[in-house]
Amino acid sequence: DVKVTQSSRYLVKRTGEKVFLECVQDMDHENMFWYRQDPGLGLRLIYFSYDVKMKEKGDIPEGYSVSREKKERFSLILESASTNQTSMYLCASRNSGSGLNTGELFFGEGSRLTVL
Amino acid sequence: DAKTTQPTSMDCAEGRAANLPCNHSTISGNEYVYWYRQIHSQGPQYIIHGLKNNETNEMASLIITEDRKSSTLILPHATLRDTAVYYCIVSPMDSSYKLIFGSGTRLLVRP
């Protein structure tokens, strides 16, 4: 089975802490994405990456950064966590190869972050 | 803003077909119809997508009307594990990662 694995299902952090959310995919996908999901707001795109060392801002990048040093791994970093970053964070990946691109996204299980 | 309209909730009996409608009257020629579902506390799961022809895979069938203004997702033999929120999205394939989920349809499969 293809798989997107997020490092932590549940995290509790304090305001001001640095938070790392890790995501690994085993499908050799070029594209990877980080979203957050909040009630009533749906999924919002934070950052995405077309390929290794490439990154693009999504709709709500403020307060976040990302790292893609290896193709299979895409990390989301909260430099100084704040209470309004309490949310469910979802990682996804997608193949972008010509002829193979179905547009289908594969999601991880999600990481529920609580910032106190 | 979501470009699709779906009923808020539906239910069906286990073993029966579940037919989930979606209206997308402003769909553009290059936009596909994608369906995802999300089981409580899990990440969304891709189900199926189509452009204008009907599509079928191991999970479901997608029926798109000839004018492409609406579609129906069919789960042929619903099980209790199909209880989830189902999202219909329209998007060009290359920007399909911009998942503008509407409210979705909460499907409850009854024993």
Coordinates of N, CA and C in Angstrom, one line a residue:
Chain A
D1 N 0.8 -1.2 0.0 CA 0.0 0.0 0.0 C 0.9 1.3 0.0
V2 N 0.5 2.2 -0.8 CA 1.2 3.5 -0.8 C 0.9 4.2 0.5
K3 N 1.9 5.0 1.0 CA 1.8 5.5 2.3 C 2.4 6.9 2.5
V4 N 1.6 7.7 3.2 CA 2.2 9.0 3.7 C 2.1 8.9 5.2
T5 N 3.2 9.1 5.8 CA 3.3 8.9 7.3 C 3.7 10.2 7.9
Q6 N 2.9 10.6 8.9 CA 3.2 11.8 9.7 C 3.7 11.4 11.0
S7 N 4.7 12.1 11.5 CA 5.5 11.6 12.6 C 4.7 11.5 13.9
S8 N 3.8 12.5 14.1 CA 3.1 12.5 15.4 C 1.6 12.6 15.1
R9 N 0.8 11.9 15.8 CA -0.7 12.0 15.7 C -1.2 13.2 16.6
Y10 N -0.6 13.2 17.7 CA -1.0 14.3 18.7 C 0.2 14.9 19.3
L11 N 0.2 16.2 19.4 CA 1.2 17.0 20.1 C 0.6 18.1 20.9
V12 N 1.2 18.3 22.1 CA 0.9 19.5 22.9 C 2.1 20.3 23.1
K13 N 2.1 21.5 22.8 CA 3.3 22.4 22.9 C 2.9 23.7 23.6
R14 N 3.9 24.4 24.1 CA 3.6 25.7 24.7 C 3.9 26.8 23.8
T15 N 3.2 27.9 24.0 CA 3.4 29.1 23.2 C 4.9 29.5 23.2
G16 N 5.4 29.8 22.0 CA 6.8 30.1 21.9 C 7.7 29.0 21.5
E17 N 7.3 27.8 21.7 CA 8.1 26.6 21.4 C 8.3 26.5 19.9
K18 N 9.4 25.9 19.5 CA 9.6 25.5 18.1 C 9.0 24.1 17.9
V19 N 8.3 24.0 16.8 CA 7.6 22.7 16.6 C 8.0 22.2 15.2
F20 N 8.3 20.9 15.1 CA 8.6 20.3 13.9 C 7.5 19.2 13.6
L21 N 6.9 19.3 12.4 CA 6.0 18.2 12.0 C 6.7 17.5 10.7
E22 N 6.9 16.3 10.9 CA 7.6 15.5 9.8 C 6.6 14.7 9.0
C23 N 6.9 14.6 7.7 CA 6.0 13.8 6.8 C 6.9 13.1 5.8
V24 N 6.7 11.8 5.7 CA 7.4 10.9 4.8 C 6.5 10.2 3.9
Q25 N 6.9 10.1 2.6 CA 6.0 9.3 1.6 C 6.9 8.3 0.9
D26 N 6.3 7.2 0.6 CA 7.1 6.1 0.0 C 6.8 5.9 -1.4
M27 N 6.2 6.9 -2.1 CA 5.7 6.7 -3.5 C 6.6 7.4 -4.5
D28 N 7.7 7.9 -4.1 CA 8.6 8.6 -5.0 C 7.9 9.8 -5.7
H29 N 7.0 10.4 -5.0 CA 6.2 11.6 -5.5 C 7.1 12.8 -5.5
E30 N 6.9 13.6 -6.6 CA 7.7 14.9 -6.6 C 7.0 16.0 -5.7
N31 N 5.7 16.0 -5.8 CA 5.0 17.1 -5.1 C 4.6 16.7 -3.7
M32 N 4.8 17.6 -2.7 CA 4.3 17.4 -1.4 C 3.7 18.7 -0.8
F33 N 2.7 18.5 0.1 CA 1.9 19.6 0.5 C 1.7 19.6 2.0
W34 N 1.5 20.7 2.6 CA 1.1 20.8 4.0 C -0.2 21.7 4.0
Y35 N -1.2 21.2 4.7 CA -2.5 21.9 4.9 C -2.7 21.9 6.4
R36 N -3.6 22.9 6.8 CA -4.2 22.8 8.1 C -5.7 22.8 7.9
Q37 N -6.4 22.1 8.8 CA -7.9 21.9 8.7 C -8.5 22.4 10.0
D38 N -9.4 23.3 9.9 CA -10.1 23.9 11.1 C -11.6 23.8 10.8
P39 N -12.4 23.6 11.9 CA -13.8 23.5 11.7 C -14.4 24.8 11.0
G40 N -15.2 24.6 10.0 CA -15.8 25.8 9.3 C -14.9 26.5 8.3
L41 N -13.6 26.1 8.3 CA -12.7 26.7 7.4 C -12.1 25.8 6.3
G42 N -12.5 24.5 6.4 CA -12.0 23.5 5.5 C -10.5 23.3 5.5
L43 N -10.0 22.9 4.4 CA -8.5 22.7 4.3 C -7.9 24.0 3.7
R44 N -6.8 24.4 4.3 CA -6.1 25.6 3.8 C -4.6 25.2 3.6
L45 N -4.1 25.6 2.4 CA -2.8 25.2 2.0 C -1.8 26.1 2.6
I46 N -0.8 25.5 3.3 CA 0.2 26.3 4.0 C 1.4 26.5 3.1
Y47 N 2.0 25.4 2.7 CA 3.2 25.4 1.8 C 3.1 24.2 0.9
F48 N 3.8 24.2 -0.2 CA 4.0 23.0 -1.0 C 5.4 23.0 -1.6
S49 N 5.7 21.9 -2.2 CA 7.0 21.7 -2.7 C 6.9 20.9 -4.0
Y50 N 7.5 21.4 -5.1 CA 7.4 20.7 -6.4 C 8.5 19.6 -6.5
D51 N 9.6 19.8 -5.7 CA 10.7 18.9 -5.8 C 11.7 19.2 -4.7
V52 N 12.7 18.4 -4.6 CA 13.7 18.6 -3.5 C 14.2 20.0 -3.6
K53 N 14.3 20.6 -2.4 CA 14.8 21.9 -2.1 C 13.9 23.0 -2.7
M54 N 12.8 22.7 -3.3 CA 11.9 23.7 -3.9 C 10.7 23.8 -2.9
K55 N 10.3 25.1 -2.7 CA 9.1 25.3 -1.9 C 8.4 26.5 -2.4
E56 N 7.1 26.5 -2.2 CA 6.2 27.6 -2.6 C 5.2 27.9 -1.5
K57 N 4.9 29.1 -1.3 CA 3.9 29.5 -0.3 C 2.5 29.2 -0.8
G58 N 1.8 28.7 0.1 CA 0.3 28.5 -0.1 C -0.5 29.7 0.2
D59 N -1.6 29.4 0.7 CA -2.5 30.5 1.1 C -2.3 31.1 2.4
I60 N -1.7 30.4 3.4 CA -1.5 30.9 4.7 C -0.1 30.5 5.2
P61 N 0.9 31.0 4.6 CA 2.3 30.6 5.1 C 2.8 31.3 6.3
E62 N 2.1 32.4 6.8 CA 2.7 33.2 7.8 C 2.8 32.4 9.1
G63 N 4.0 32.4 9.7 CA 4.2 31.7 11.0 C 4.7 30.3 10.8
Y64 N 4.9 29.9 9.5 CA 5.4 28.6 9.2 C 6.6 28.7 8.2
S65 N 7.4 27.6 8.3 CA 8.4 27.4 7.2 C 8.4 25.9 6.9
V66 N 9.1 25.6 5.9 CA 9.2 24.2 5.5 C 10.6 23.8 5.0
S67 N 10.9 22.5 5.0 CA 12.2 22.0 4.5 C 11.9 20.8 3.7
R68 N 12.6 20.7 2.5 CA 12.5 19.5 1.7 C 14.0 19.2 1.2
E69 N 14.7 18.5 2.1 CA 16.1 18.1 1.8 C 16.2 16.8 1.0
K70 N 15.2 16.0 1.2 CA 15.1 14.7 0.5 C 13.7 14.6 -0.1
K71 N 13.7 13.8 -1.2 CA 12.4 13.7 -2.0 C 11.3 13.2 -1.1
E72 N 11.6 12.2 -0.3 CA 10.5 11.5 0.4 C 10.1 12.3 1.7
R73 N 10.8 13.3 2.1 CA 10.5 14.0 3.4 C 10.2 15.4 3.2
F74 N 9.1 15.9 3.9 CA 8.7 17.3 3.8 C 8.3 17.7 5.2
S75 N 9.1 18.7 5.8 CA 8.9 19.0 7.2 C 8.2 20.4 7.3
L76 N 7.3 20.5 8.2 CA 6.7 21.8 8.5 C 7.2 22.3 9.8
I77 N 7.6 23.6 9.9 CA 8.2 24.1 11.1 C 7.4 25.3 11.6
L78 N 7.1 25.3 12.8 CA 6.5 26.5 13.5 C 7.6 27.1 14.3
E79 N 8.2 28.2 13.9 CA 9.3 28.8 14.6 C 9.0 29.1 16.0
S80 N 7.8 29.7 16.3 CA 7.4 30.1 17.6 C 5.9 29.9 17.7
A81 N 5.6 28.7 18.2 CA 4.2 28.3 18.2 C 3.3 29.3 18.9
S82 N 2.1 29.5 18.4 CA 1.1 30.4 19.0 C -0.2 29.7 19.1
T83 N -1.1 30.1 20.0 CA -2.3 29.4 20.3 C -3.2 29.3 19.0
N84 N -3.1 30.3 18.1 CA -3.9 30.3 16.9 C -3.4 29.3 15.9
Q85 N -2.3 28.6 16.2 CA -1.8 27.5 15.4 C -2.3 26.1 15.9
T86 N -3.1 26.1 16.9 CA -3.7 24.9 17.3 C -4.7 24.5 16.1
S87 N -4.4 23.2 15.7 CA -5.1 22.8 14.5 C -4.8 21.3 14.2
M88 N -5.5 20.8 13.1 CA -5.1 19.5 12.6 C -4.2 19.8 11.3
Y89 N -3.1 19.3 11.3 CA -2.2 19.5 10.2 C -2.1 18.2 9.3
L90 N -2.3 18.4 8.0 CA -2.3 17.3 7.1 C -1.2 17.4 6.0
C91 N -0.5 16.4 5.8 CA 0.5 16.3 4.8 C -0.1 15.5 3.6
A92 N 0.3 15.8 2.4 CA -0.2 15.1 1.2 C 0.9 15.0 0.2
S93 N 0.9 14.1 -0.7 CA 1.8 14.0 -1.8 C 1.1 13.6 -3.1
R94 N 1.8 13.9 -4.2 CA 1.1 13.7 -5.5 C 2.2 13.5 -6.5
N95 N 2.0 12.6 -7.5 CA 2.9 12.4 -8.6 C 2.6 13.5 -9.6
S96 N 3.7 14.0 -10.2 CA 3.5 15.1 -11.2 C 3.9 14.7 -12.6
G97 N 4.4 13.5 -12.8 CA 5.0 13.1 -14.0 C 4.0 13.1 -15.1
S98 N 4.4 13.5 -16.3 CA 3.5 13.6 -17.5 C 3.0 12.2 -17.8
G99 N 1.7 12.1 -18.0 CA 1.1 10.8 -18.3 C 0.8 10.0 -17.1
L100 N 1.3 10.4 -15.9 CA 1.0 9.7 -14.7 C 0.2 10.6 -13.8
N101 N 0.1 11.8 -14.1 CA -0.5 12.8 -13.2 C -2.0 12.7 -13.2
T102 N -2.6 12.1 -12.2 CA -4.0 12.0 -12.1 C -4.5 13.1 -11.3
G103 N -3.7 13.9 -10.6 CA -4.1 14.9 -9.7 C -4.5 14.4 -8.4
E104 N -4.5 13.1 -8.2 CA -4.9 12.5 -7.0 C -3.9 12.8 -5.9
L105 N -4.4 13.2 -4.7 CA -3.6 13.5 -3.6 C -3.7 12.3 -2.6
F106 N -2.5 12.0 -2.0 CA -2.5 11.0 -1.0 C -2.2 11.7 0.4
F107 N -3.0 11.5 1.3 CA -2.9 12.2 2.6 C -2.4 11.3 3.7
G108 N -1.7 11.9 4.6 CA -1.3 11.2 5.9 C -2.5 11.2 6.8
E109 N -2.3 10.6 8.0 CA -3.4 10.5 9.0 C -3.7 11.8 9.7
G110 N -2.7 12.8 9.6 CA -2.9 14.0 10.3 C -2.2 14.1 11.6
S111 N -1.8 15.3 12.0 CA -1.2 15.6 13.3 C -2.0 16.7 14.0
R112 N -2.6 16.3 15.1 CA -3.4 17.3 15.8 C -2.5 18.0 16.8
L113 N -2.3 19.3 16.6 CA -1.4 20.1 17.4 C -2.2 21.0 18.3
T114 N -1.9 21.0 19.6 CA -2.5 21.9 20.6 C -1.4 22.8 21.1
V115 N -1.6 24.1 21.0 CA -0.6 25.0 21.6 C -1.3 25.7 22.8
L116 N -0.6 25.5 24.0 CA -1.2 26.1 25.2 C -0.6 27.4 25.5
Chain B
D1 N -14.0 30.3 -2.4 CA -15.3 29.7 -2.3 C -15.5 28.4 -3.0
A2 N -16.1 27.4 -2.4 CA -16.4 26.2 -3.1 C -17.2 26.4 -4.3
K3 N -17.0 25.7 -5.3 CA -17.8 25.8 -6.5 C -18.8 24.7 -6.7
T4 N -19.0 24.0 -5.6 CA -19.9 22.8 -5.6 C -21.0 23.0 -4.5
T5 N -22.1 22.3 -4.7 CA -23.2 22.3 -3.7 C -23.5 20.8 -3.5
Q6 N -23.5 20.4 -2.2 CA -23.9 19.1 -1.8 C -24.9 19.1 -0.7
P7 N -25.7 18.1 -0.6 CA -26.6 18.0 0.6 C -25.8 17.8 1.8
T8 N -26.3 18.4 2.9 CA -25.6 18.4 4.2 C -25.4 17.0 4.7
S9 N -26.4 16.2 4.6 CA -26.3 14.8 5.2 C -27.2 13.9 4.4
M10 N -26.9 12.6 4.5 CA -27.7 11.5 3.9 C -27.4 10.3 4.7
D11 N -28.4 9.3 4.5 CA -28.1 8.1 5.2 C -28.6 7.0 4.2
C12 N -28.0 5.8 4.4 CA -28.5 4.6 3.7 C -28.2 3.4 4.5
A13 N -28.9 2.3 4.1 CA -28.8 1.0 4.8 C -27.5 0.3 4.3
E14 N -26.9 -0.4 5.3 CA -25.8 -1.2 4.9 C -26.1 -2.2 3.8
G15 N -25.2 -2.3 2.8 CA -25.5 -3.3 1.7 C -26.2 -2.6 0.5
R16 N -26.8 -1.5 0.8 CA -27.5 -0.8 -0.3 C -26.6 0.2 -1.0
A17 N -27.0 0.6 -2.2 CA -26.2 1.6 -2.9 C -26.4 3.0 -2.2
A18 N -25.3 3.7 -2.1 CA -25.4 5.1 -1.6 C -25.1 6.0 -2.9
N19 N -26.0 6.9 -3.1 CA -25.9 7.9 -4.3 C -25.8 9.3 -3.7
L20 N -24.6 9.8 -3.9 CA -24.3 11.2 -3.4 C -24.3 12.2 -4.5
P21 N -25.2 13.1 -4.5 CA -25.2 14.1 -5.6 C -24.3 15.3 -5.4
C22 N -23.9 16.0 -6.4 CA -23.1 17.2 -6.4 C -23.5 18.1 -7.5
N23 N -23.8 19.3 -7.2 CA -24.0 20.3 -8.3 C -22.8 21.2 -8.5
H24 N -22.4 21.3 -9.8 CA -21.3 22.2 -10.1 C -21.6 22.9 -11.4
S25 N -22.6 23.8 -11.3 CA -23.2 24.4 -12.5 C -22.2 25.4 -13.2
T26 N -21.2 25.8 -12.5 CA -20.3 26.8 -13.1 C -18.9 26.1 -13.5
I27 N -18.9 24.8 -13.7 CA -17.7 24.1 -14.0 C -17.2 24.6 -15.4
S28 N -15.9 24.7 -15.4 CA -15.2 25.1 -16.7 C -14.8 23.9 -17.5
G29 N -14.5 24.1 -18.8 CA -14.2 23.0 -19.7 C -13.0 22.2 -19.2
N30 N -12.0 22.8 -18.6 CA -10.8 22.1 -18.2 C -10.8 21.6 -16.7
E31 N -11.9 21.7 -16.1 CA -12.0 21.3 -14.7 C -12.6 19.9 -14.6
Y32 N -11.9 19.1 -13.7 CA -12.3 17.8 -13.4 C -13.2 17.8 -12.2
V33 N -13.9 16.7 -12.0 CA -14.7 16.5 -10.8 C -13.9 15.5 -10.0
Y34 N -13.6 15.8 -8.8 CA -12.9 14.9 -7.8 C -13.8 14.7 -6.6
W35 N -13.7 13.5 -6.2 CA -14.4 13.1 -4.9 C -13.3 12.6 -3.9
Y36 N -13.4 13.1 -2.7 CA -12.7 12.7 -1.6 C -13.6 12.4 -0.4
R37 N -13.2 11.6 0.5 CA -14.0 11.4 1.7 C -13.0 11.5 2.9
Q38 N -13.6 11.8 4.1 CA -12.8 12.0 5.3 C -13.6 11.3 6.4
I39 N -13.0 10.3 6.9 CA -13.5 9.6 8.1 C -13.0 10.3 9.3
H40 N -13.8 10.4 10.3 CA -13.5 11.2 11.5 C -12.1 11.0 12.0
S41 N -11.4 12.2 12.2 CA -10.0 12.2 12.7 C -9.0 11.6 11.8
Q42 N -9.3 11.4 10.6 CA -8.3 10.9 9.6 C -8.1 11.9 8.5
G43 N -7.1 11.7 7.7 CA -6.8 12.5 6.6 C -7.8 12.2 5.4
P44 N -8.1 13.1 4.5 CA -9.0 12.8 3.4 C -8.4 11.7 2.6
Q45 N -9.3 11.0 1.9 CA -9.0 9.8 1.1 C -9.5 10.1 -0.3
Y46 N -8.7 10.0 -1.3 CA -9.2 10.1 -2.7 C -10.1 9.0 -3.0
I47 N -11.2 9.2 -3.8 CA -12.1 8.2 -4.2 C -12.0 8.0 -5.7
I48 N -12.3 9.1 -6.4 CA -12.4 8.9 -7.9 C -12.4 10.3 -8.5
H49 N -12.1 10.4 -9.8 CA -12.3 11.7 -10.5 C -12.7 11.4 -11.9
G50 N -13.2 12.5 -12.6 CA -13.6 12.3 -14.0 C -13.7 13.7 -14.6
L51 N -13.7 13.7 -16.0 CA -13.8 14.9 -16.7 C -15.2 15.0 -17.4
K52 N -15.6 14.0 -18.2 CA -16.9 14.0 -18.8 C -17.5 12.7 -18.9
N53 N -16.6 11.7 -19.0 CA -17.2 10.3 -19.1 C -17.4 9.7 -17.7
N54 N -18.3 8.8 -17.6 CA -18.5 8.1 -16.4 C -17.3 7.2 -16.0
E55 N -17.0 7.1 -14.8 CA -15.8 6.4 -14.3 C -16.2 5.4 -13.2
T56 N -15.4 4.3 -13.2 CA -15.6 3.3 -12.1 C -14.3 2.8 -11.7
N57 N -14.1 2.7 -10.4 CA -12.9 2.0 -9.8 C -13.4 1.0 -8.7
E58 N -12.5 0.5 -8.0 CA -12.8 -0.5 -7.0 C -13.6 0.1 -5.8
M59 N -13.6 1.4 -5.7 CA -14.3 2.0 -4.6 C -15.7 2.5 -5.0
A60 N -15.8 3.1 -6.2 CA -17.0 3.8 -6.5 C -17.2 4.0 -8.0
S61 N -18.4 4.5 -8.3 CA -18.6 4.9 -9.7 C -19.0 6.4 -9.7
L62 N -18.6 7.1 -10.7 CA -18.9 8.5 -10.9 C -19.7 8.7 -12.1
I63 N -20.9 9.3 -12.0 CA -21.7 9.6 -13.1 C -21.8 11.1 -13.3
I64 N -21.3 11.6 -14.5 CA -21.3 13.0 -14.7 C -22.4 13.2 -15.8
T65 N -23.3 14.2 -15.6 CA -24.3 14.5 -16.6 C -23.6 15.1 -17.9
E66 N -24.4 15.0 -18.9 CA -23.8 15.4 -20.2 C -23.4 16.8 -20.3
D67 N -24.2 17.7 -19.6 CA -23.8 19.1 -19.6 C -22.8 19.4 -18.5
R68 N -22.4 18.4 -17.8 CA -21.3 18.5 -16.7 C -21.7 19.4 -15.6
K69 N -22.9 19.7 -15.4 CA -23.3 20.6 -14.4 C -23.6 19.9 -13.0
S70 N -23.6 18.6 -13.1 CA -23.8 17.9 -11.9 C -23.2 16.5 -12.0
S71 N -23.0 15.8 -10.9 CA -22.5 14.5 -10.9 C -23.1 13.7 -9.7
T72 N -22.9 12.4 -9.7 CA -23.3 11.5 -8.6 C -22.2 10.5 -8.3
L73 N -21.9 10.4 -7.1 CA -21.0 9.4 -6.7 C -21.8 8.2 -6.2
I74 N -21.5 7.0 -6.6 CA -22.2 5.9 -6.2 C -21.3 4.9 -5.5
L75 N -21.7 4.6 -4.3 CA -21.0 3.5 -3.6 C -22.0 2.3 -3.7
P76 N -21.6 1.3 -4.5 CA -22.6 0.3 -4.9 C -23.1 -0.6 -3.7
H77 N -22.3 -0.9 -2.7 CA -22.8 -1.7 -1.6 C -22.2 -1.1 -0.4
A78 N -22.8 -0.1 0.2 CA -22.3 0.6 1.3 C -22.1 -0.3 2.5
T79 N -21.0 0.0 3.2 CA -20.7 -0.7 4.5 C -20.6 0.3 5.6
L80 N -20.5 -0.1 6.8 CA -20.5 0.8 8.0 C -19.2 1.6 7.9
R81 N -18.1 1.1 7.3 CA -16.9 1.8 7.2 C -16.9 2.9 6.2
D82 N -18.0 3.0 5.4 CA -18.2 4.1 4.4 C -18.8 5.3 5.1
T83 N -19.1 5.2 6.4 CA -19.6 6.4 7.1 C -18.5 7.4 7.1
A84 N -18.8 8.6 6.6 CA -17.7 9.6 6.4 C -18.3 10.9 5.9
V85 N -17.5 11.9 5.8 CA -17.9 13.2 5.0 C -17.4 13.1 3.6
Y86 N -18.2 13.2 2.7 CA -17.8 13.1 1.3 C -17.7 14.5 0.6
Y87 N -16.6 14.8 0.0 CA -16.4 16.1 -0.6 C -16.3 16.0 -2.1
C88 N -17.0 16.8 -2.8 CA -17.0 16.9 -4.3 C -16.2 18.2 -4.6
I89 N -15.2 18.1 -5.4 CA -14.4 19.3 -5.8 C -14.3 19.4 -7.3
V90 N -14.3 20.6 -7.8 CA -14.0 20.8 -9.2 C -12.7 21.6 -9.3
S91 N -11.8 21.1 -10.2 CA -10.5 21.8 -10.3 C -9.8 21.3 -11.6
P92 N -9.0 22.2 -12.2 CA -8.1 21.8 -13.2 C -7.1 20.8 -12.7
M93 N -6.7 19.8 -13.4 CA -5.9 18.7 -12.9 C -4.6 19.3 -12.3
D94 N -4.0 20.3 -13.0 CA -2.6 20.7 -12.5 C -2.7 21.5 -11.2
S95 N -3.9 22.0 -10.8 CA -4.1 22.7 -9.6 C -5.0 21.9 -8.6
S96 N -5.0 20.6 -8.8 CA -5.9 19.8 -8.0 C -5.5 19.8 -6.5
Y97 N -4.3 20.3 -6.2 CA -3.9 20.3 -4.8 C -4.6 21.5 -4.1
K98 N -5.2 22.4 -4.8 CA -5.9 23.5 -4.2 C -7.3 23.0 -3.8
L99 N -7.3 22.2 -2.8 CA -8.6 21.5 -2.4 C -9.5 22.5 -1.7
I100 N -10.4 23.1 -2.4 CA -11.4 23.9 -1.8 C -12.6 23.1 -1.5
F101 N -12.5 22.5 -0.3 CA -13.6 21.7 0.2 C -14.8 22.6 0.6
G102 N -16.0 22.2 0.1 CA -17.2 22.8 0.6 C -17.5 22.1 2.0
S103 N -18.8 22.1 2.3 CA -19.2 21.5 3.6 C -19.2 20.0 3.4
G104 N -19.4 19.5 2.2 CA -19.5 18.1 2.0 C -20.8 17.5 2.5
T105 N -20.9 16.2 2.2 CA -22.1 15.4 2.6 C -21.7 14.4 3.7
R106 N -22.4 14.5 4.8 CA -22.1 13.6 5.9 C -23.0 12.3 5.6
L107 N -22.3 11.2 5.2 CA -23.1 10.0 4.9 C -23.0 9.1 6.2
L108 N -24.2 8.7 6.6 CA -24.3 7.7 7.7 C -24.8 6.4 7.1
V109 N -24.1 5.4 7.2 CA -24.5 4.0 6.8 C -25.1 3.3 8.0
R110 N -26.4 2.9 8.0 CA -27.1 2.3 9.1 C -27.0 0.8 9.0
P111 N -26.8 0.1 10.1 CA -26.7 -1.3 10.1 C -28.0 -1.9 9.7

